[in-house]
Amino acid sequence: MKIGVIGAGGIGGTVGTLWAKAGHEVLFSSRNPDQLTDLVVTAGANTKAGTIAQATAFANVILLAVYYWTTDAAIAAGSLDEKILIDATNPYIREADKIIRVTDTSSGLELAAKVPNAKVVKAYNTLPTATFANEARRADPYALFYCGDDAPAKAIVAHLIADSGFAGVISANWSK
Ligand SMILES: NC(=O)c1ccc[n+]([C@@H]2O[C@H](COP(=O)([O-])OP(=O)(O)OC[C@H]3O[C@@H](n4cnc5c(N)ncnc54)[C@H](OP(=O)(O)O)[C@@H]3O)[C@@H](O)[C@H]2O)c1
């Protein structure tokens, strides 16, 4: 499968690498693709780096792994129409030098409203980067929750969760 990663930091870089090692083609993107050379070397032959527009043109599955407060800028940089959009963001904002949890909201529902022509599936937001980096493919795999309203998109994400070495656990449709 061809996967575009928007935000190739801790989560995006780590999860994208797991998919690439499982045989998927991964294009990592951020605002500074020229700084992703080391990641591409580490992640291996199935990977390359590019702009966000290149990532969305390349792939039908996109992992969004940027800070919540940069979501609008990130999703404006490429077309997400008809894409399966895996949302790893959690709703934290930066205020002065503090990171603060935004309560009473779902970043996934907000994102789905912003990109109504994408198939948003919430996933990869419930475990820390270190767990993705160090605990994939255990005999007793860690559970990774996912949810969304598009059944075919969720089925594909379930496969990708398994391919990355975790046990997908489906939650209810989030708009019901
Ligand atoms: N850290 C965790 O353990 C963890 C766990 C679960 C979920 N999450 C969520 O995952 C998301 C990413 O967290 P992280 O820890 O991976 O952060 P991170 O390591 O700081 O990576 C963030 C990435 O986003 C890129 N970026 C920033 N602004 C951007 C923009 N406007 N457009 C495109 N790319 C942009 C950055 O690259 P450039 O600056 O080069 O653009 C960087 O590659 C957050 O929403 C967080 O809540 C984190």
Short mmCIF file of N, CA and C and ligand atoms in Angstrom, two decimals:
data_model
loop_
_atom_site.label_atom_id
_atom_site.label_comp_id
_atom_site.label_asym_id
_atom_site.label_seq_id
_atom_site.Cartn_x
_atom_site.Cartn_y
_atom_site.Cartn_z
N MET A 1 0.84 -1.19 0.00
CA MET A 1 0.00 0.00 0.00
C MET A 1 0.88 1.26 0.00
N LYS A 2 0.41 2.31 -0.64
CA LYS A 2 1.16 3.57 -0.65
C LYS A 2 0.61 4.47 0.47
N ILE A 3 1.50 4.90 1.35
CA ILE A 3 1.09 5.68 2.53
C ILE A 3 1.87 6.99 2.54
N GLY A 4 1.16 8.09 2.75
CA GLY A 4 1.79 9.39 2.94
C GLY A 4 1.74 9.76 4.41
N VAL A 5 2.84 10.24 4.94
CA VAL A 5 2.91 10.64 6.34
C VAL A 5 3.08 12.16 6.39
N ILE A 6 2.13 12.84 7.02
CA ILE A 6 2.24 14.29 7.19
C ILE A 6 2.67 14.55 8.63
N GLY A 7 3.87 15.06 8.80
CA GLY A 7 4.45 15.25 10.14
C GLY A 7 5.31 14.04 10.47
N ALA A 8 6.56 14.10 10.03
CA ALA A 8 7.45 12.94 10.17
C ALA A 8 8.35 13.11 11.39
N GLY A 9 7.71 13.35 12.55
CA GLY A 9 8.46 13.46 13.80
C GLY A 9 8.43 12.15 14.55
N GLY A 10 8.19 12.23 15.87
CA GLY A 10 8.21 11.02 16.69
C GLY A 10 7.19 10.00 16.23
N ILE A 11 5.93 10.37 16.21
CA ILE A 11 4.88 9.42 15.82
C ILE A 11 4.95 9.10 14.33
N GLY A 12 4.95 10.12 13.49
CA GLY A 12 4.94 9.87 12.05
C GLY A 12 6.16 9.10 11.57
N GLY A 13 7.32 9.50 12.06
CA GLY A 13 8.55 8.82 11.65
C GLY A 13 8.59 7.37 12.12
N THR A 14 8.13 7.15 13.34
CA THR A 14 8.20 5.80 13.91
C THR A 14 7.17 4.87 13.28
N VAL A 15 5.93 5.33 13.19
CA VAL A 15 4.88 4.47 12.63
C VAL A 15 5.14 4.24 11.13
N GLY A 16 5.55 5.29 10.43
CA GLY A 16 5.87 5.13 9.01
C GLY A 16 6.98 4.13 8.80
N THR A 17 7.96 4.13 9.68
CA THR A 17 9.05 3.16 9.56
C THR A 17 8.54 1.73 9.77
N LEU A 18 7.64 1.54 10.74
CA LEU A 18 7.07 0.20 10.96
C LEU A 18 6.34 -0.27 9.70
N TRP A 19 5.58 0.60 9.07
CA TRP A 19 4.87 0.21 7.84
C TRP A 19 5.87 -0.11 6.72
N ALA A 20 6.90 0.71 6.58
CA ALA A 20 7.87 0.47 5.52
C ALA A 20 8.58 -0.87 5.73
N LYS A 21 8.90 -1.18 6.98
CA LYS A 21 9.57 -2.46 7.27
C LYS A 21 8.63 -3.63 6.99
N ALA A 22 7.32 -3.37 7.01
CA ALA A 22 6.33 -4.42 6.71
C ALA A 22 6.06 -4.51 5.21
N GLY A 23 6.72 -3.67 4.42
CA GLY A 23 6.60 -3.78 2.97
C GLY A 23 5.78 -2.70 2.28
N HIS A 24 5.24 -1.77 3.04
CA HIS A 24 4.46 -0.68 2.42
C HIS A 24 5.40 0.40 1.88
N GLU A 25 4.91 1.16 0.89
CA GLU A 25 5.67 2.29 0.36
C GLU A 25 5.25 3.55 1.12
N VAL A 26 6.22 4.24 1.68
CA VAL A 26 5.91 5.36 2.57
C VAL A 26 6.63 6.63 2.09
N LEU A 27 5.85 7.71 1.93
CA LEU A 27 6.44 9.02 1.63
C LEU A 27 6.28 9.89 2.88
N PHE A 28 7.39 10.23 3.52
CA PHE A 28 7.38 11.10 4.69
C PHE A 28 7.36 12.56 4.24
N SER A 29 6.53 13.37 4.90
CA SER A 29 6.52 14.80 4.57
C SER A 29 6.40 15.64 5.82
N SER A 30 6.90 16.85 5.69
CA SER A 30 6.74 17.86 6.74
C SER A 30 6.95 19.21 6.05
N ARG A 31 7.07 20.26 6.83
CA ARG A 31 7.36 21.55 6.19
C ARG A 31 8.77 21.60 5.65
N ASN A 32 9.62 20.70 6.15
CA ASN A 32 11.05 20.72 5.80
C ASN A 32 11.51 19.34 5.33
N PRO A 33 11.07 18.90 4.15
CA PRO A 33 11.42 17.55 3.71
C PRO A 33 12.92 17.33 3.54
N ASP A 34 13.67 18.42 3.33
CA ASP A 34 15.12 18.29 3.20
C ASP A 34 15.76 17.82 4.51
N GLN A 35 15.02 17.93 5.62
CA GLN A 35 15.56 17.50 6.92
C GLN A 35 15.19 16.05 7.25
N LEU A 36 14.59 15.35 6.29
CA LEU A 36 14.13 13.98 6.55
C LEU A 36 15.06 12.93 5.96
N THR A 37 16.24 13.35 5.53
CA THR A 37 17.18 12.43 4.90
C THR A 37 17.58 11.29 5.83
N ASP A 38 17.91 11.61 7.07
CA ASP A 38 18.33 10.57 8.02
C ASP A 38 17.20 9.57 8.27
N LEU A 39 15.98 10.09 8.39
CA LEU A 39 14.83 9.20 8.61
C LEU A 39 14.67 8.23 7.44
N VAL A 40 14.80 8.72 6.23
CA VAL A 40 14.64 7.86 5.06
C VAL A 40 15.73 6.80 5.02
N VAL A 41 16.94 7.16 5.39
CA VAL A 41 18.03 6.18 5.43
C VAL A 41 17.71 5.10 6.46
N THR A 42 17.26 5.52 7.65
CA THR A 42 16.96 4.56 8.72
C THR A 42 15.75 3.70 8.36
N ALA A 43 14.74 4.32 7.77
CA ALA A 43 13.49 3.59 7.50
C ALA A 43 13.62 2.63 6.32
N GLY A 44 14.57 2.90 5.44
CA GLY A 44 14.89 1.92 4.42
C GLY A 44 14.33 2.17 3.03
N ALA A 45 14.50 1.16 2.19
CA ALA A 45 14.31 1.31 0.74
C ALA A 45 12.88 1.63 0.35
N ASN A 46 11.91 1.30 1.17
CA ASN A 46 10.51 1.56 0.80
C ASN A 46 10.08 2.99 1.08
N THR A 47 11.02 3.87 1.45
CA THR A 47 10.62 5.20 1.88
C THR A 47 11.28 6.30 1.05
N LYS A 48 10.63 7.45 1.04
CA LYS A 48 11.21 8.65 0.46
C LYS A 48 10.62 9.85 1.19
N ALA A 49 11.19 11.02 0.93
CA ALA A 49 10.72 12.24 1.59
C ALA A 49 10.21 13.21 0.53
N GLY A 50 9.25 14.05 0.94
CA GLY A 50 8.74 15.04 0.00
C GLY A 50 7.89 16.06 0.70
N THR A 51 7.23 16.87 -0.10
CA THR A 51 6.33 17.87 0.45
C THR A 51 4.99 17.22 0.82
N ILE A 52 4.17 17.96 1.53
CA ILE A 52 2.85 17.44 1.89
C ILE A 52 2.03 17.22 0.62
N ALA A 53 2.13 18.11 -0.33
CA ALA A 53 1.39 17.95 -1.59
C ALA A 53 1.85 16.68 -2.31
N GLN A 54 3.14 16.40 -2.26
CA GLN A 54 3.63 15.16 -2.88
C GLN A 54 3.12 13.93 -2.14
N ALA A 55 3.03 14.03 -0.82
CA ALA A 55 2.54 12.88 -0.03
C ALA A 55 1.09 12.57 -0.36
N THR A 56 0.26 13.62 -0.47
CA THR A 56 -1.16 13.37 -0.73
C THR A 56 -1.38 12.93 -2.18
N ALA A 57 -0.52 13.37 -3.10
CA ALA A 57 -0.64 12.92 -4.49
C ALA A 57 -0.18 11.47 -4.63
N PHE A 58 0.77 11.07 -3.80
CA PHE A 58 1.38 9.73 -3.89
C PHE A 58 0.48 8.64 -3.34
N ALA A 59 -0.26 8.95 -2.26
CA ALA A 59 -0.87 7.89 -1.44
C ALA A 59 -2.38 8.01 -1.36
N ASN A 60 -3.02 6.86 -1.13
CA ASN A 60 -4.45 6.86 -0.82
C ASN A 60 -4.70 6.81 0.68
N VAL A 61 -3.67 6.46 1.44
CA VAL A 61 -3.76 6.45 2.90
C VAL A 61 -2.77 7.48 3.44
N ILE A 62 -3.26 8.37 4.29
CA ILE A 62 -2.43 9.44 4.85
C ILE A 62 -2.46 9.34 6.37
N LEU A 63 -1.30 9.40 7.00
CA LEU A 63 -1.22 9.51 8.46
C LEU A 63 -0.95 10.97 8.81
N LEU A 64 -1.86 11.57 9.59
CA LEU A 64 -1.65 12.95 10.06
C LEU A 64 -1.04 12.89 11.45
N ALA A 65 0.19 13.35 11.58
CA ALA A 65 0.92 13.26 12.86
C ALA A 65 1.65 14.57 13.13
N VAL A 66 0.87 15.65 13.09
CA VAL A 66 1.41 16.97 13.44
C VAL A 66 0.78 17.41 14.76
N TYR A 67 1.28 18.50 15.33
CA TYR A 67 0.64 19.05 16.52
C TYR A 67 -0.78 19.48 16.16
N TYR A 68 -1.67 19.31 17.11
CA TYR A 68 -3.08 19.72 16.95
C TYR A 68 -3.17 21.16 16.45
N TRP A 69 -2.33 22.04 17.00
CA TRP A 69 -2.46 23.46 16.66
C TRP A 69 -1.89 23.78 15.28
N THR A 70 -1.25 22.80 14.63
CA THR A 70 -0.78 23.02 13.26
C THR A 70 -1.60 22.23 12.24
N THR A 71 -2.69 21.63 12.69
CA THR A 71 -3.51 20.81 11.80
C THR A 71 -4.00 21.58 10.59
N ASP A 72 -4.54 22.78 10.82
CA ASP A 72 -5.13 23.53 9.70
C ASP A 72 -4.09 23.80 8.61
N ALA A 73 -2.89 24.21 9.02
CA ALA A 73 -1.84 24.48 8.03
C ALA A 73 -1.45 23.20 7.29
N ALA A 74 -1.37 22.10 8.02
CA ALA A 74 -0.93 20.85 7.41
C ALA A 74 -1.95 20.34 6.39
N ILE A 75 -3.24 20.37 6.75
CA ILE A 75 -4.23 19.79 5.84
C ILE A 75 -4.51 20.71 4.65
N ALA A 76 -4.11 21.97 4.78
CA ALA A 76 -4.28 22.89 3.65
C ALA A 76 -3.20 22.71 2.59
N ALA A 77 -2.17 21.96 2.90
CA ALA A 77 -1.01 21.88 2.02
C ALA A 77 -1.10 20.77 0.98
N GLY A 78 -2.16 19.97 1.02
CA GLY A 78 -2.33 18.92 0.02
C GLY A 78 -3.80 18.53 -0.05
N SER A 79 -4.19 17.86 -1.12
CA SER A 79 -5.60 17.48 -1.26
C SER A 79 -5.88 16.14 -0.58
N LEU A 80 -6.86 16.15 0.32
CA LEU A 80 -7.19 14.93 1.07
C LEU A 80 -8.51 14.31 0.60
N ASP A 81 -9.07 14.83 -0.49
CA ASP A 81 -10.34 14.29 -1.00
C ASP A 81 -10.21 12.80 -1.28
N GLU A 82 -11.14 12.02 -0.75
CA GLU A 82 -11.24 10.58 -0.97
C GLU A 82 -10.10 9.79 -0.32
N LYS A 83 -9.23 10.45 0.41
CA LYS A 83 -8.14 9.73 1.09
C LYS A 83 -8.64 9.11 2.38
N ILE A 84 -8.04 7.99 2.75
CA ILE A 84 -8.20 7.48 4.11
C ILE A 84 -7.21 8.27 4.96
N LEU A 85 -7.74 9.02 5.92
CA LEU A 85 -6.91 9.93 6.71
C LEU A 85 -6.84 9.42 8.15
N ILE A 86 -5.72 8.86 8.51
CA ILE A 86 -5.53 8.34 9.87
C ILE A 86 -5.08 9.51 10.74
N ASP A 87 -5.87 9.79 11.76
CA ASP A 87 -5.61 10.96 12.60
C ASP A 87 -4.96 10.53 13.92
N ALA A 88 -3.68 10.85 14.07
CA ALA A 88 -2.96 10.51 15.31
C ALA A 88 -2.89 11.68 16.28
N THR A 89 -3.51 12.80 15.92
CA THR A 89 -3.34 13.99 16.77
C THR A 89 -4.13 13.88 18.06
N ASN A 90 -3.64 14.52 19.08
CA ASN A 90 -4.37 14.68 20.33
C ASN A 90 -4.53 16.17 20.60
N PRO A 91 -5.67 16.57 21.21
CA PRO A 91 -5.97 18.00 21.33
C PRO A 91 -5.23 18.69 22.46
N TYR A 92 -4.01 19.07 22.18
CA TYR A 92 -3.22 19.90 23.09
C TYR A 92 -2.88 21.19 22.38
N ILE A 93 -2.85 22.30 23.10
CA ILE A 93 -2.42 23.56 22.53
C ILE A 93 -1.22 24.10 23.30
N ARG A 94 -0.51 24.98 22.65
CA ARG A 94 0.65 25.63 23.29
C ARG A 94 0.22 27.01 23.76
N GLU A 95 0.43 27.27 25.04
CA GLU A 95 0.12 28.61 25.59
C GLU A 95 1.32 29.07 26.37
N ALA A 96 1.92 30.19 25.93
CA ALA A 96 3.20 30.64 26.49
C ALA A 96 4.16 29.46 26.36
N ASP A 97 4.75 28.99 27.45
CA ASP A 97 5.67 27.86 27.32
C ASP A 97 5.04 26.57 27.85
N LYS A 98 3.71 26.55 27.92
CA LYS A 98 3.03 25.36 28.44
C LYS A 98 2.25 24.65 27.35
N ILE A 99 2.13 23.33 27.46
CA ILE A 99 1.28 22.53 26.60
C ILE A 99 0.06 22.16 27.43
N ILE A 100 -1.12 22.52 26.93
CA ILE A 100 -2.35 22.36 27.71
C ILE A 100 -3.34 21.50 26.97
N ARG A 101 -3.95 20.55 27.66
CA ARG A 101 -4.96 19.68 27.08
C ARG A 101 -6.25 20.48 26.86
N VAL A 102 -6.80 20.40 25.63
CA VAL A 102 -8.09 21.02 25.35
C VAL A 102 -9.16 20.02 25.74
N THR A 103 -10.03 20.40 26.65
CA THR A 103 -11.06 19.47 27.10
C THR A 103 -12.33 19.65 26.26
N ASP A 104 -13.22 18.70 26.39
CA ASP A 104 -14.54 18.77 25.75
C ASP A 104 -14.47 18.89 24.24
N THR A 105 -13.49 18.27 23.63
CA THR A 105 -13.45 18.24 22.17
C THR A 105 -12.84 16.92 21.72
N SER A 106 -13.08 16.58 20.47
CA SER A 106 -12.43 15.45 19.83
C SER A 106 -11.69 15.99 18.62
N SER A 107 -10.37 15.85 18.61
CA SER A 107 -9.63 16.34 17.44
C SER A 107 -10.03 15.55 16.20
N GLY A 108 -10.43 14.30 16.36
CA GLY A 108 -10.86 13.51 15.21
C GLY A 108 -12.15 14.02 14.61
N LEU A 109 -13.14 14.32 15.46
CA LEU A 109 -14.40 14.86 14.95
C LEU A 109 -14.19 16.23 14.32
N GLU A 110 -13.34 17.04 14.94
CA GLU A 110 -13.04 18.35 14.35
C GLU A 110 -12.42 18.18 12.97
N LEU A 111 -11.48 17.26 12.88
CA LEU A 111 -10.80 17.04 11.60
C LEU A 111 -11.79 16.55 10.55
N ALA A 112 -12.65 15.61 10.92
CA ALA A 112 -13.62 15.07 9.97
C ALA A 112 -14.52 16.17 9.43
N ALA A 113 -14.86 17.14 10.26
CA ALA A 113 -15.69 18.26 9.80
C ALA A 113 -14.92 19.17 8.85
N LYS A 114 -13.60 19.27 9.05
CA LYS A 114 -12.79 20.15 8.21
C LYS A 114 -12.52 19.54 6.83
N VAL A 115 -12.47 18.20 6.77
CA VAL A 115 -12.19 17.52 5.48
C VAL A 115 -13.30 16.50 5.21
N PRO A 116 -14.51 16.99 4.88
CA PRO A 116 -15.65 16.08 4.76
C PRO A 116 -15.50 15.07 3.63
N ASN A 117 -14.62 15.32 2.68
CA ASN A 117 -14.45 14.37 1.58
C ASN A 117 -13.35 13.34 1.85
N ALA A 118 -12.75 13.40 3.04
CA ALA A 118 -11.79 12.38 3.44
C ALA A 118 -12.47 11.36 4.35
N LYS A 119 -11.87 10.18 4.45
CA LYS A 119 -12.42 9.14 5.32
C LYS A 119 -11.53 9.08 6.55
N VAL A 120 -11.95 9.77 7.59
CA VAL A 120 -11.09 9.93 8.77
C VAL A 120 -11.25 8.73 9.71
N VAL A 121 -10.12 8.16 10.08
CA VAL A 121 -10.10 7.09 11.08
C VAL A 121 -9.12 7.52 12.17
N LYS A 122 -9.61 7.57 13.39
CA LYS A 122 -8.75 7.94 14.52
C LYS A 122 -7.93 6.72 14.93
N ALA A 123 -6.63 6.86 15.00
CA ALA A 123 -5.78 5.73 15.39
C ALA A 123 -4.37 6.25 15.67
N TYR A 124 -3.58 5.45 16.31
CA TYR A 124 -2.17 5.76 16.62
C TYR A 124 -2.01 6.95 17.55
N ASN A 125 -3.08 7.32 18.28
CA ASN A 125 -2.97 8.45 19.21
C ASN A 125 -2.98 8.01 20.66
N THR A 126 -3.12 6.71 20.93
CA THR A 126 -3.32 6.27 22.32
C THR A 126 -2.09 5.61 22.94
N LEU A 127 -1.01 5.50 22.19
CA LEU A 127 0.23 4.96 22.75
C LEU A 127 1.35 5.95 22.48
N PRO A 128 2.34 6.02 23.36
CA PRO A 128 3.45 6.96 23.15
C PRO A 128 4.43 6.48 22.09
N THR A 129 5.17 7.44 21.57
CA THR A 129 6.16 7.14 20.53
C THR A 129 7.08 6.00 20.96
N ALA A 130 7.53 6.02 22.20
CA ALA A 130 8.48 4.99 22.65
C ALA A 130 7.89 3.59 22.56
N THR A 131 6.59 3.49 22.77
CA THR A 131 5.95 2.17 22.68
C THR A 131 5.92 1.70 21.22
N PHE A 132 5.62 2.61 20.31
CA PHE A 132 5.68 2.23 18.89
C PHE A 132 7.10 1.84 18.49
N ALA A 133 8.07 2.56 19.02
CA ALA A 133 9.46 2.31 18.63
C ALA A 133 10.01 1.01 19.22
N ASN A 134 9.57 0.68 20.44
CA ASN A 134 10.25 -0.41 21.16
C ASN A 134 9.40 -1.64 21.40
N GLU A 135 8.10 -1.55 21.21
CA GLU A 135 7.22 -2.65 21.62
C GLU A 135 6.39 -3.24 20.48
N ALA A 136 6.74 -2.93 19.24
CA ALA A 136 5.98 -3.49 18.12
C ALA A 136 6.27 -4.98 18.00
N ARG A 137 5.30 -5.71 17.48
CA ARG A 137 5.44 -7.13 17.14
C ARG A 137 5.73 -8.01 18.35
N ARG A 138 5.17 -7.64 19.50
CA ARG A 138 5.27 -8.52 20.66
C ARG A 138 4.40 -9.75 20.43
N ALA A 139 4.75 -10.86 21.10
CA ALA A 139 3.90 -12.05 21.05
C ALA A 139 2.52 -11.75 21.64
N ASP A 140 2.53 -10.89 22.67
CA ASP A 140 1.26 -10.42 23.26
C ASP A 140 1.15 -8.92 22.95
N PRO A 141 0.67 -8.60 21.74
CA PRO A 141 0.78 -7.21 21.26
C PRO A 141 -0.05 -6.21 22.07
N TYR A 142 0.47 -4.99 22.11
CA TYR A 142 -0.27 -3.89 22.73
C TYR A 142 -1.53 -3.60 21.93
N ALA A 143 -2.61 -3.24 22.65
CA ALA A 143 -3.86 -2.85 22.00
C ALA A 143 -3.76 -1.43 21.48
N LEU A 144 -4.29 -1.23 20.28
CA LEU A 144 -4.32 0.11 19.69
C LEU A 144 -5.76 0.38 19.25
N PHE A 145 -6.39 1.35 19.90
CA PHE A 145 -7.79 1.65 19.61
C PHE A 145 -7.92 2.47 18.33
N TYR A 146 -9.00 2.21 17.60
CA TYR A 146 -9.26 3.01 16.41
C TYR A 146 -10.76 3.16 16.25
N CYS A 147 -11.18 4.26 15.61
CA CYS A 147 -12.61 4.45 15.37
C CYS A 147 -12.81 5.39 14.18
N GLY A 148 -14.03 5.37 13.67
CA GLY A 148 -14.39 6.19 12.52
C GLY A 148 -15.73 5.71 12.00
N ASP A 149 -16.23 6.37 10.98
CA ASP A 149 -17.56 6.03 10.48
C ASP A 149 -17.54 5.26 9.17
N ASP A 150 -16.38 5.18 8.50
CA ASP A 150 -16.32 4.56 7.19
C ASP A 150 -15.78 3.12 7.35
N ALA A 151 -16.67 2.15 7.16
CA ALA A 151 -16.29 0.75 7.43
C ALA A 151 -15.14 0.26 6.55
N PRO A 152 -15.16 0.50 5.22
CA PRO A 152 -14.03 0.03 4.42
C PRO A 152 -12.71 0.69 4.84
N ALA A 153 -12.76 1.98 5.19
CA ALA A 153 -11.53 2.65 5.64
C ALA A 153 -11.03 2.04 6.94
N LYS A 154 -11.95 1.74 7.84
CA LYS A 154 -11.55 1.12 9.12
C LYS A 154 -10.92 -0.26 8.88
N ALA A 155 -11.45 -1.00 7.90
CA ALA A 155 -10.89 -2.33 7.62
C ALA A 155 -9.44 -2.21 7.14
N ILE A 156 -9.17 -1.20 6.32
CA ILE A 156 -7.79 -1.00 5.84
C ILE A 156 -6.89 -0.58 6.99
N VAL A 157 -7.38 0.30 7.85
CA VAL A 157 -6.57 0.73 9.00
C VAL A 157 -6.32 -0.45 9.94
N ALA A 158 -7.29 -1.32 10.09
CA ALA A 158 -7.08 -2.51 10.93
C ALA A 158 -5.91 -3.33 10.40
N HIS A 159 -5.84 -3.50 9.08
CA HIS A 159 -4.72 -4.23 8.48
C HIS A 159 -3.40 -3.50 8.75
N LEU A 160 -3.43 -2.18 8.62
CA LEU A 160 -2.19 -1.42 8.82
C LEU A 160 -1.73 -1.48 10.28
N ILE A 161 -2.70 -1.50 11.21
CA ILE A 161 -2.33 -1.64 12.63
C ILE A 161 -1.66 -2.99 12.85
N ALA A 162 -2.23 -4.03 12.28
CA ALA A 162 -1.61 -5.36 12.42
C ALA A 162 -0.23 -5.38 11.77
N ASP A 163 -0.12 -4.78 10.59
CA ASP A 163 1.18 -4.76 9.89
C ASP A 163 2.23 -4.00 10.68
N SER A 164 1.81 -3.04 11.48
CA SER A 164 2.79 -2.28 12.28
C SER A 164 3.11 -2.98 13.59
N GLY A 165 2.45 -4.10 13.86
CA GLY A 165 2.84 -4.91 15.02
C GLY A 165 2.03 -4.67 16.27
N PHE A 166 0.78 -4.24 16.10
CA PHE A 166 -0.10 -3.99 17.25
C PHE A 166 -1.44 -4.68 17.02
N ALA A 167 -2.24 -4.74 18.08
CA ALA A 167 -3.54 -5.39 18.00
C ALA A 167 -4.62 -4.32 17.97
N GLY A 168 -5.26 -4.16 16.84
CA GLY A 168 -6.30 -3.15 16.71
C GLY A 168 -7.54 -3.53 17.51
N VAL A 169 -8.08 -2.54 18.20
CA VAL A 169 -9.33 -2.74 18.95
C VAL A 169 -10.29 -1.66 18.49
N ILE A 170 -11.39 -2.08 17.87
CA ILE A 170 -12.30 -1.10 17.26
C ILE A 170 -13.21 -0.50 18.32
N SER A 171 -13.42 0.81 18.22
CA SER A 171 -14.39 1.49 19.07
C SER A 171 -15.66 1.70 18.26
N ALA A 172 -16.70 2.17 18.89
CA ALA A 172 -17.96 2.41 18.19
C ALA A 172 -17.78 3.52 17.16
N ASN A 173 -18.70 3.57 16.18
CA ASN A 173 -18.73 4.72 15.28
C ASN A 173 -18.82 5.98 16.12
N TRP A 174 -18.04 6.99 15.77
CA TRP A 174 -17.96 8.12 16.70
C TRP A 174 -19.10 9.12 16.53
N SER A 175 -19.83 9.07 15.43
CA SER A 175 -20.90 10.05 15.28
C SER A 175 -22.25 9.48 15.69
N LYS A 176 -22.28 8.22 16.11
CA LYS A 176 -23.56 7.60 16.49
C LYS A 176 -23.77 7.68 17.99
N1 LIG B 1 4.53 11.99 21.32
C1 LIG B 1 3.71 11.00 21.58
O1 LIG B 1 4.03 10.05 22.34
C2 LIG B 1 2.34 10.98 20.93
C3 LIG B 1 1.52 9.86 21.11
C4 LIG B 1 0.28 9.81 20.46
C5 LIG B 1 -0.14 10.89 19.67
N2 LIG B 1 0.67 11.99 19.55
C6 LIG B 1 0.21 13.11 18.72
O2 LIG B 1 0.91 13.00 17.49
C7 LIG B 1 1.11 14.31 16.95
C8 LIG B 1 2.60 14.48 16.64
O3 LIG B 1 3.30 14.37 17.86
P1 LIG B 1 4.86 14.04 17.85
O4 LIG B 1 5.22 13.72 19.24
O5 LIG B 1 5.17 13.06 16.76
O6 LIG B 1 5.47 15.46 17.47
P2 LIG B 1 6.90 15.80 16.85
O7 LIG B 1 7.85 14.69 17.09
O8 LIG B 1 7.27 17.14 17.32
O9 LIG B 1 6.62 15.86 15.28
C9 LIG B 1 5.76 16.81 14.73
C10 LIG B 1 6.03 16.85 13.25
O10 LIG B 1 5.09 17.73 12.64
C11 LIG B 1 5.80 18.49 11.66
N3 LIG B 1 5.04 19.72 11.48
C12 LIG B 1 4.87 20.73 12.35
N4 LIG B 1 4.07 21.67 11.82
C13 LIG B 1 3.70 21.21 10.60
C14 LIG B 1 2.89 21.71 9.58
N5 LIG B 1 2.26 22.89 9.68
N6 LIG B 1 2.74 20.98 8.47
C15 LIG B 1 3.35 19.79 8.35
N7 LIG B 1 4.14 19.24 9.29
C16 LIG B 1 4.32 19.97 10.40
C17 LIG B 1 7.18 18.68 12.22
O11 LIG B 1 8.15 18.84 11.19
P3 LIG B 1 8.56 20.27 10.64
O12 LIG B 1 8.71 21.19 11.83
O13 LIG B 1 9.83 20.02 9.89
O14 LIG B 1 7.45 20.67 9.73
C18 LIG B 1 7.41 17.32 12.87
O15 LIG B 1 7.92 16.39 11.93
C19 LIG B 1 0.59 15.32 18.00
O16 LIG B 1 -0.71 15.74 17.63
C20 LIG B 1 0.52 14.49 19.29
O17 LIG B 1 -0.51 14.92 20.16
C21 LIG B 1 1.90 12.05 20.15
#
